Amino acid sequence: MLLSDIDSKWHDTVEAQKTYYAPDFKPDFWLVNGRAYPDTLKPHPLTITSPNANTNLTQLNYESYVHIKTNDKVLFRMINMGYAAVPWHIHG
């Protein structure tokens, strides 16, 4: 799992070609494998054969939803690629 974050004010400022003071970074969107909720619960669009598939997600290379069966052994690695610390907790 790749965890990242986005500061929409930074994004909007840079998009407007203005200067942004990086120490003011304050994320307001958090992503798992490049997706924000509720897209984190959707399978990779290339695995979808439904005519209702979301073609806007085809550029994403990883699924965010983890498919595990009861009693399966799993190695779960998480990498925080963002600037902010992420206090993560697993339910289940």
Short mmCIF file of C-alpha atoms in Angstrom, two decimals:
data_model
loop_
_atom_site.label_atom_id
_atom_site.label_comp_id
_atom_site.label_asym_id
_atom_site.label_seq_id
_atom_site.Cartn_x
_atom_site.Cartn_y
_atom_site.Cartn_z
CA MET A 1 0.00 0.00 0.00
CA LEU A 2 1.34 3.38 -0.97
CA LEU A 3 0.01 6.18 1.24
CA SER A 4 0.15 9.77 0.05
CA ASP A 5 -1.47 13.12 0.72
CA ILE A 6 -2.51 16.24 -1.15
CA ASP A 7 -2.81 19.84 0.01
CA SER A 8 -5.51 21.28 -2.26
CA LYS A 9 -4.38 24.87 -1.51
CA TRP A 10 -0.85 24.01 -2.68
CA HIS A 11 -2.29 22.33 -5.77
CA ASP A 12 -4.53 25.29 -6.62
CA THR A 13 -1.72 27.81 -6.01
CA VAL A 14 0.74 25.97 -8.27
CA GLU A 15 -1.94 25.45 -10.92
CA ALA A 16 -2.50 29.24 -10.91
CA GLN A 17 1.30 29.63 -11.40
CA LYS A 18 1.74 31.42 -8.09
CA THR A 19 4.34 30.82 -5.39
CA TYR A 20 3.44 28.53 -2.51
CA TYR A 21 5.27 28.62 0.83
CA ALA A 22 6.01 24.91 1.40
CA PRO A 23 6.12 25.07 5.24
CA ASP A 24 2.40 25.92 5.07
CA PHE A 25 1.70 22.44 3.67
CA LYS A 26 -1.43 21.03 5.28
CA PRO A 27 -2.91 17.97 3.55
CA ASP A 28 -6.66 17.73 3.19
CA PHE A 29 -6.83 14.63 0.96
CA TRP A 30 -5.28 11.26 1.78
CA LEU A 31 -4.75 8.58 -0.86
CA VAL A 32 -4.19 4.83 -0.81
CA ASN A 33 -2.45 3.65 -4.00
CA GLY A 34 -3.38 6.95 -5.63
CA ARG A 35 -7.06 6.70 -4.79
CA ALA A 36 -9.26 8.54 -2.31
CA TYR A 37 -12.32 6.99 -0.66
CA PRO A 38 -14.71 5.66 -2.00
CA ASP A 39 -12.52 4.72 -4.99
CA THR A 40 -10.28 2.76 -2.60
CA LEU A 41 -13.05 0.15 -2.39
CA LYS A 42 -13.32 -0.37 -6.14
CA PRO A 43 -11.34 -3.03 -8.02
CA HIS A 44 -8.84 -2.02 -10.69
CA PRO A 45 -10.89 -0.94 -13.71
CA LEU A 46 -9.06 -3.32 -16.04
CA THR A 47 -10.47 -6.22 -14.00
CA ILE A 48 -14.00 -4.92 -14.48
CA THR A 49 -15.99 -6.27 -17.40
CA SER A 50 -19.15 -4.40 -16.45
CA PRO A 51 -20.43 -1.78 -18.90
CA ASN A 52 -20.65 0.54 -15.85
CA ALA A 53 -16.87 0.46 -15.29
CA ASN A 54 -15.32 3.81 -14.36
CA THR A 55 -12.94 4.56 -17.22
CA ASN A 56 -11.58 7.62 -15.38
CA LEU A 57 -9.59 5.26 -13.13
CA THR A 58 -7.76 3.35 -15.88
CA GLN A 59 -4.49 5.25 -15.33
CA LEU A 60 -4.13 3.74 -11.83
CA ASN A 61 -1.90 0.68 -11.71
CA TYR A 62 -2.75 -0.74 -8.28
CA GLU A 63 -5.88 -1.90 -6.54
CA SER A 64 -6.46 -0.44 -3.09
CA TYR A 65 -8.89 -3.10 -1.94
CA VAL A 66 -7.15 -6.09 -0.38
CA HIS A 67 -8.78 -9.48 -1.04
CA ILE A 68 -7.92 -11.93 1.77
CA LYS A 69 -9.67 -15.13 2.80
CA THR A 70 -10.03 -16.29 6.41
CA ASN A 71 -6.84 -17.97 7.72
CA ASP A 72 -4.72 -16.74 4.79
CA LYS A 73 -1.20 -15.65 5.72
CA VAL A 74 -0.50 -12.14 4.50
CA LEU A 75 2.52 -9.85 4.38
CA PHE A 76 1.13 -6.34 4.34
CA ARG A 77 3.56 -3.49 3.63
CA MET A 78 2.66 0.15 3.80
CA ILE A 79 4.87 2.97 2.57
CA ASN A 80 4.09 6.57 3.48
CA MET A 81 5.06 8.64 0.44
CA GLY A 82 3.45 11.81 1.77
CA TYR A 83 4.80 14.64 3.88
CA ALA A 84 2.52 14.07 6.87
CA ALA A 85 2.76 11.24 9.40
CA VAL A 86 -0.11 8.77 9.01
CA PRO A 87 -1.40 7.11 12.19
CA TRP A 88 -2.73 3.90 10.62
CA HIS A 89 -4.82 1.23 12.31
CA ILE A 90 -6.17 -2.02 10.88
CA HIS A 91 -9.66 -3.29 11.63
CA GLY A 92 -10.77 -6.86 11.19
#
